[in-house]
PDB file of C-alpha atoms in Angstrom:
ATOM      1  CA  MET A   1     139.144  13.027 190.279  1.00  0.00           C
ATOM      2  CA  SER A   2     138.004  13.122 193.659  1.00  0.00           C
ATOM      3  CA  LEU A   3     140.299  16.053 194.193  1.00  0.00           C
ATOM      4  CA  ASN A   4     138.449  18.028 191.568  1.00  0.00           C
ATOM      5  CA  ALA A   5     135.056  17.159 193.029  1.00  0.00           C
ATOM      6  CA  THR A   6     135.902  18.262 196.450  1.00  0.00           C
ATOM      7  CA  ALA A   7     137.476  21.525 195.311  1.00  0.00           C
ATOM      8  CA  ARG A   8     134.492  22.607 193.361  1.00  0.00           C
ATOM      9  CA  LYS A   9     132.211  25.029 195.010  1.00  0.00           C
ATOM     10  CA  PRO A  10     128.559  25.268 194.292  1.00  0.00           C
ATOM     11  CA  LEU A  11     127.494  28.185 192.019  1.00  0.00           C
ATOM     12  CA  VAL A  12     125.393  30.768 193.776  1.00  0.00           C
ATOM     13  CA  ALA A  13     123.146  33.095 191.916  1.00  0.00           C
ATOM     14  CA  PRO A  14     123.902  36.775 192.540  1.00  0.00           C
ATOM     15  CA  ASP A  15     121.453  38.732 194.477  1.00  0.00           C
ATOM     16  CA  ALA A  16     119.167  40.971 192.479  1.00  0.00           C
ATOM     17  CA  PRO A  17     119.911  44.692 193.032  1.00  0.00           C
ATOM     18  CA  THR A  18     117.591  46.234 195.435  1.00  0.00           C
ATOM     19  CA  ARG A  19     115.707  49.286 194.304  1.00  0.00           C
ATOM     20  CA  ALA A  20     115.430  52.276 196.446  1.00  0.00           C
ATOM     21  CA  PRO A  21     111.838  53.080 197.171  1.00  0.00           C
ATOM     22  CA  ARG A  22     110.538  55.863 194.878  1.00  0.00           C
ATOM     23  CA  PRO A  23     109.796  59.132 196.516  1.00  0.00           C
ATOM     24  CA  ARG A  24     106.220  60.237 196.469  1.00  0.00           C
ATOM     25  CA  LEU A  25     105.169  63.090 194.270  1.00  0.00           C
ATOM     26  CA  THR A  26     105.416  66.404 195.868  1.00  0.00           C
ATOM     27  CA  PRO A  27     104.421  69.831 194.507  1.00  0.00           C
ATOM     28  CA  VAL A  28     107.150  72.089 193.107  1.00  0.00           C
ATOM     29  CA  PRO A  29     108.178  74.625 195.593  1.00  0.00           C
ATOM     30  CA  LYS A  30     107.429  78.281 194.675  1.00  0.00           C
ATOM     31  CA  THR A  31     110.053  80.131 192.626  1.00  0.00           C
ATOM     32  CA  ALA A  32     111.855  82.964 194.239  1.00  0.00           C
ATOM     33  CA  VAL A  33     110.113  86.239 193.837  1.00  0.00           C
ATOM     34  CA  ARG A  34     111.831  88.390 191.210  1.00  0.00           C
ATOM     35  CA  ARG A  35     112.327  92.037 191.953  1.00  0.00           C
ATOM     36  CA  LYS A  36     111.089  94.561 189.441  1.00  0.00           C
ATOM     37  CA  PRO A  37     113.844  96.120 187.308  1.00  0.00           C
ATOM     38  CA  LYS A  38     114.772  99.498 188.502  1.00  0.00           C
ATOM     39  CA  LEU A  39     113.606 102.496 186.495  1.00  0.00           C
ATOM     40  CA  ALA A  40     117.191 103.914 186.378  1.00  0.00           C
ATOM     41  CA  TYR A  41     118.410 100.964 184.341  1.00  0.00           C
ATOM     42  CA  ALA A  42     115.616 101.380 181.803  1.00  0.00           C
ATOM     43  CA  LEU A  43     116.319 105.081 181.475  1.00  0.00           C
ATOM     44  CA  VAL A  44     120.026 104.525 180.971  1.00  0.00           C
ATOM     45  CA  ALA A  45     119.363 101.966 178.217  1.00  0.00           C
ATOM     46  CA  LEU A  46     116.839 104.123 176.535  1.00  0.00           C
ATOM     47  CA  GLY A  47     119.082 107.201 176.733  1.00  0.00           C
ATOM     48  CA  GLY A  48     122.029 105.201 175.241  1.00  0.00           C
ATOM     49  CA  ALA A  49     119.887 103.986 172.308  1.00  0.00           C
ATOM     50  CA  MET A  50     118.738 107.575 171.672  1.00  0.00           C
ATOM     51  CA  ALA A  51     122.324 108.904 171.767  1.00  0.00           C
ATOM     52  CA  ILE A  52     123.443 106.264 169.276  1.00  0.00           C
ATOM     53  CA  GLY A  53     120.538 107.136 166.984  1.00  0.00           C
ATOM     54  CA  ALA A  54     121.169 110.858 167.286  1.00  0.00           C
ATOM     55  CA  ALA A  55     124.926 110.359 166.527  1.00  0.00           C
ATOM     56  CA  GLN A  56     124.052 108.196 163.474  1.00  0.00           C
ATOM     57  CA  ILE A  57     121.648 110.891 162.137  1.00  0.00           C
ATOM     58  CA  GLY A  58     124.224 113.657 162.727  1.00  0.00           C
ATOM     59  CA  LEU A  59     126.923 111.678 160.874  1.00  0.00           C
ATOM     60  CA  SER A  60     124.616 110.961 157.911  1.00  0.00           C
ATOM     61  CA  LEU A  61     123.678 114.626 157.770  1.00  0.00           C
ATOM     62  CA  ALA A  62     127.303 115.717 157.780  1.00  0.00           C
ATOM     63  CA  ILE A  63     128.181 113.251 155.020  1.00  0.00           C
ATOM     64  CA  THR A  64     125.211 114.384 153.021  1.00  0.00           C
ATOM     65  CA  GLN A  65     126.255 118.101 153.392  1.00  0.00           C
ATOM     66  CA  ASP A  66     129.781 117.126 152.372  1.00  0.00           C
ATOM     67  CA  SER A  67     128.517 115.467 149.168  1.00  0.00           C
ATOM     68  CA  TYR A  68     126.585 118.683 148.274  1.00  0.00           C
ATOM     69  CA  THR A  69     129.722 120.742 148.990  1.00  0.00           C
ATOM     70  CA  LEU A  70     131.754 118.367 146.841  1.00  0.00           C
ATOM     71  CA  ALA A  71     129.266 118.611 143.989  1.00  0.00           C
ATOM     72  CA  SER A  72     129.326 122.390 144.190  1.00  0.00           C
ATOM     73  CA  LEU A  73     133.109 122.402 144.110  1.00  0.00           C
ATOM     74  CA  ASN A  74     133.153 120.015 141.132  1.00  0.00           C
ATOM     75  CA  THR A  75     130.786 122.321 139.228  1.00  0.00           C
ATOM     76  CA  GLN A  76     133.007 125.329 140.133  1.00  0.00           C
ATOM     77  CA  GLN A  77     136.129 123.396 139.007  1.00  0.00           C
ATOM     78  CA  ARG A  78     134.485 122.581 135.667  1.00  0.00           C
ATOM     79  CA  THR A  79     133.543 126.221 135.185  1.00  0.00           C
ATOM     80  CA  LEU A  80     137.073 127.330 135.964  1.00  0.00           C
ATOM     81  CA  ASP A  81     138.477 124.733 133.607  1.00  0.00           C
ATOM     82  CA  LEU A  82     136.266 126.014 130.818  1.00  0.00           C
ATOM     83  CA  GLN A  83     137.333 129.561 131.559  1.00  0.00           C
ATOM     84  CA  THR A  84     140.986 128.562 131.568  1.00  0.00           C
ATOM     85  CA  ASP A  85     140.567 126.809 128.237  1.00  0.00           C
ATOM     86  CA  ALA A  86     138.890 129.874 126.693  1.00  0.00           C
ATOM     87  CA  LEU A  87     141.569 132.198 128.016  1.00  0.00           C
ATOM     88  CA  GLN A  88     144.321 129.804 126.791  1.00  0.00           C
ATOM     89  CA  GLU A  89     142.743 129.791 123.379  1.00  0.00           C
ATOM     90  CA  GLU A  90     142.522 133.572 123.356  1.00  0.00           C
ATOM     91  CA  LEU A  91     146.128 133.837 124.502  1.00  0.00           C
ATOM     92  CA  THR A  92     147.148 131.457 121.752  1.00  0.00           C
ATOM     93  CA  GLY A  93     145.356 133.572 119.185  1.00  0.00           C
ATOM     94  CA  LEU A  94     146.846 136.842 120.461  1.00  0.00           C
ATOM     95  CA  SER A  95     150.411 135.484 120.582  1.00  0.00           C
ATOM     96  CA  SER A  96     150.305 134.073 117.006  1.00  0.00           C
ATOM     97  CA  PRO A  97     152.753 135.616 114.588  1.00  0.00           C
ATOM     98  CA  GLN A  98     149.877 137.018 112.482  1.00  0.00           C
ATOM     99  CA  ALA A  99     148.373 138.771 115.541  1.00  0.00           C
ATOM    100  CA  LEU A 100     151.724 140.156 116.624  1.00  0.00           C
ATOM    101  CA  ALA A 101     152.421 141.430 113.036  1.00  0.00           C
ATOM    102  CA  SER A 102     148.921 143.082 112.891  1.00  0.00           C
ATOM    103  CA  SER A 103     149.435 144.756 116.304  1.00  0.00           C
ATOM    104  CA  ALA A 104     152.890 145.984 115.357  1.00  0.00           C
ATOM    105  CA  ALA A 105     151.479 147.388 112.022  1.00  0.00           C
ATOM    106  CA  ALA A 106     148.746 149.168 114.004  1.00  0.00           C
ATOM    107  CA  LEU A 107     151.414 150.777 116.197  1.00  0.00           C
ATOM    108  CA  GLY A 108     153.331 151.937 113.173  1.00  0.00           C
ATOM    109  CA  MET A 109     156.181 149.482 113.363  1.00  0.00           C
ATOM    110  CA  VAL A 110     157.748 148.322 110.084  1.00  0.00           C
ATOM    111  CA  VAL A 111     159.995 145.454 109.143  1.00  0.00           C
ATOM    112  CA  ALA A 112     163.556 146.576 109.029  1.00  0.00           C
ATOM    113  CA  GLY A 113     165.831 145.982 106.035  1.00  0.00           C
ATOM    114  CA  SER A 114     169.187 144.409 106.293  1.00  0.00           C
ATOM    115  CA  PRO A 115     170.699 144.492 109.798  1.00  0.00           C
ATOM    116  CA  SER A 116     173.443 146.819 110.940  1.00  0.00           C
ATOM    117  CA  TYR A 117     176.033 146.101 113.585  1.00  0.00           C
ATOM    118  CA  LEU A 118     177.792 148.446 115.985  1.00  0.00           C
ATOM    119  CA  ARG A 119     181.273 147.915 117.168  1.00  0.00           C
ATOM    120  CA  LEU A 120     181.481 149.168 120.744  1.00  0.00           C
ATOM    121  CA  SER A 121     185.287 149.686 120.885  1.00  0.00           C
ATOM    122  CA  ASP A 122     185.396 152.485 118.346  1.00  0.00           C
ATOM    123  CA  GLY A 123     181.600 153.087 117.566  1.00  0.00           C
ATOM    124  CA  ALA A 124     181.906 151.955 113.990  1.00  0.00           C
ATOM    125  CA  VAL A 125     178.676 150.861 112.187  1.00  0.00           C
ATOM    126  CA  PHE A 126     178.855 147.943 109.745  1.00  0.00           C
ATOM    127  CA  GLY A 127     176.020 147.238 107.288  1.00  0.00           C
ATOM    128  CA  THR A 128     173.755 149.650 105.486  1.00  0.00           C
ATOM    129  CA  GLY A 129     173.385 151.974 108.481  1.00  0.00           C
ATOM    130  CA  ALA A 130     170.075 153.311 107.180  1.00  0.00           C
ATOM    131  CA  GLY A 131     166.801 153.258 108.969  1.00  0.00           C
ATOM    132  CA  ALA A 132     163.741 151.298 107.852  1.00  0.00           C
ATOM    133  CA  GLY A 133     161.379 152.904 105.337  1.00  0.00           C
ATOM    134  CA  TRP A 134     158.062 154.256 106.341  1.00  0.00           C
ATOM    135  CA  SER A 135     156.072 151.448 104.716  1.00  0.00           C
ATOM    136  CA  SER A 136     156.355 147.869 105.743  1.00  0.00           C
ATOM    137  CA  THR A 137     157.234 145.169 103.307  1.00  0.00           C
ATOM    138  CA  VAL A 138     155.024 142.658 105.115  1.00  0.00           C
ATOM    139  CA  ASP A 139     151.227 143.112 105.157  1.00  0.00           C
ATOM    140  CA  PRO A 140     149.833 140.596 107.740  1.00  0.00           C
ATOM    141  CA  THR A 141     146.210 141.233 106.692  1.00  0.00           C
ATOM    142  CA  GLY A 142     146.865 141.416 102.984  1.00  0.00           C
ATOM    143  CA  SER A 143     145.316 139.382 100.176  1.00  0.00           C
ATOM    144  CA  GLY A 144     147.817 136.514 100.607  1.00  0.00           C
ATOM    145  CA  ALA A 145     147.285 136.137 104.329  1.00  0.00           C
ATOM    146  CA  VAL A 146     145.214 133.333 105.746  1.00  0.00           C
ATOM    147  CA  SER A 147     142.698 134.450 108.309  1.00  0.00           C
ATOM    148  CA  ASN A 148     143.163 133.438 111.896  1.00  0.00           C
ATOM    149  CA  SER A 149     139.993 131.921 113.251  1.00  0.00           C
ATOM    150  CA  LEU A 150     141.186 132.573 116.770  1.00  0.00           C
ATOM    151  CA  LEU A 151     141.271 136.379 116.216  1.00  0.00           C
ATOM    152  CA  VAL A 152     137.915 136.769 114.484  1.00  0.00           C
ATOM    153  CA  PRO A 153     135.002 136.871 116.962  1.00  0.00           C
ATOM    154  CA  PRO A 154     132.045 134.633 115.964  1.00  0.00           C
ATOM    155  CA  ALA A 155     129.351 136.419 114.150  1.00  0.00           C
ATOM    156  CA  HIS A 156     126.043 136.489 115.984  1.00  0.00           C
ATOM    157  CA  ALA A 157     123.996 137.770 113.055  1.00  0.00           C
ATOM    158  CA  ASP A 158     123.407 136.895 109.442  1.00  0.00           C
ATOM    159  CA  ALA A 159     124.273 139.644 106.875  1.00  0.00           C
ATOM    160  CA  ASN A 160     120.612 139.759 105.742  1.00  0.00           C
ATOM    161  CA  ASP A 161     118.972 139.868 109.169  1.00  0.00           C
ATOM    162  CA  GLY A 162     120.926 142.606 110.911  1.00  0.00           C
ATOM    163  CA  PRO A 163     121.955 142.484 114.581  1.00  0.00           C
ATOM    164  CA  VAL A 164     120.519 139.816 116.825  1.00  0.00           C
ATOM    165  CA  THR A 165     118.236 141.117 119.604  1.00  0.00           C
ATOM    166  CA  ASP A 166     116.936 139.445 122.732  1.00  0.00           C
ATOM    167  CA  ASP A 167     113.543 139.152 121.167  1.00  0.00           C
ATOM    168  CA  ALA A 168     114.888 137.223 118.194  1.00  0.00           C
ATOM    169  CA  VAL A 169     116.732 134.827 120.542  1.00  0.00           C
ATOM    170  CA  ALA A 170     113.512 134.290 122.553  1.00  0.00           C
ATOM    171  CA  GLU A 171     111.487 133.561 119.378  1.00  0.00           C
ATOM    172  CA  SER A 172     114.118 131.060 118.162  1.00  0.00           C
ATOM    173  CA  GLU A 173     114.090 129.075 121.345  1.00  0.00           C
ATOM    174  CA  GLN A 174     110.266 128.558 121.236  1.00  0.00           C
ATOM    175  CA  LEU A 175     109.698 128.793 124.966  1.00  0.00           C
ATOM    176  CA  PRO A 176     106.408 127.705 126.441  1.00  0.00           C
ATOM    177  CA  PRO A 177     103.994 130.468 127.466  1.00  0.00           C
ATOM    178  CA  ALA A 178     104.316 131.898 130.941  1.00  0.00           C
ATOM    179  CA  ILE A 179     101.841 130.618 133.463  1.00  0.00           C
ATOM    180  CA  THR A 180     100.316 133.569 135.343  1.00  0.00           C
ATOM    181  CA  ASP A 181      96.750 132.453 136.227  1.00  0.00           C
ATOM    182  CA  GLY A 182      97.350 128.756 137.077  1.00  0.00           C
ATOM    183  CA  LEU A 183      97.705 125.864 134.726  1.00  0.00           C
ATOM    184  CA  PRO A 184      96.051 126.272 131.311  1.00  0.00           C
ATOM    185  CA  SER A 185      93.035 124.063 130.701  1.00  0.00           C
ATOM    186  CA  PRO A 186      91.956 122.713 127.314  1.00  0.00           C
ATOM    187  CA  GLU A 187      88.901 124.227 125.744  1.00  0.00           C
ATOM    188  CA  THR A 188      85.966 121.816 125.557  1.00  0.00           C
ATOM    189  CA  HIS A 189      82.586 122.041 123.887  1.00  0.00           C
TER     190      HIS A 189
END
């Protein structure tokens, strides 16, 4: 045991850390003097902002003008479509068999009887060989014919009233009175 007692060293407390002395309070040094911004930089920034604003206004005006042009072209297309439909309906009416038969009868054409054939090698005629008579066997506007509504123009007047005039159309529309001396005021007592 004596060996252990002699080998033991006494415990020594560690030294307390030493603190560095605090520096005394000193005033903050002045900040560096800032230079004024140059006028050229401000003008460039302002000019750029104005150019962007002008470009944006120009683009919006161009888009707006294009929308008006598109609306005008759509209206024109609708009008042309309506005219096309009216002309197609008129063409359908004029190319109907009844209209063609009426036109042929007005030109003096008649329906032929039985057909005749001509042989070209010797010029022989097969069939009746007679021409059509002077009266047609088909009457397209006769009592048995059904009227074609596409051929008859719409009647604008009643049989009792006579022809329609512009005054009659104006009366039927009941338009408000024309304002010539300003807005009308009610009569008061």
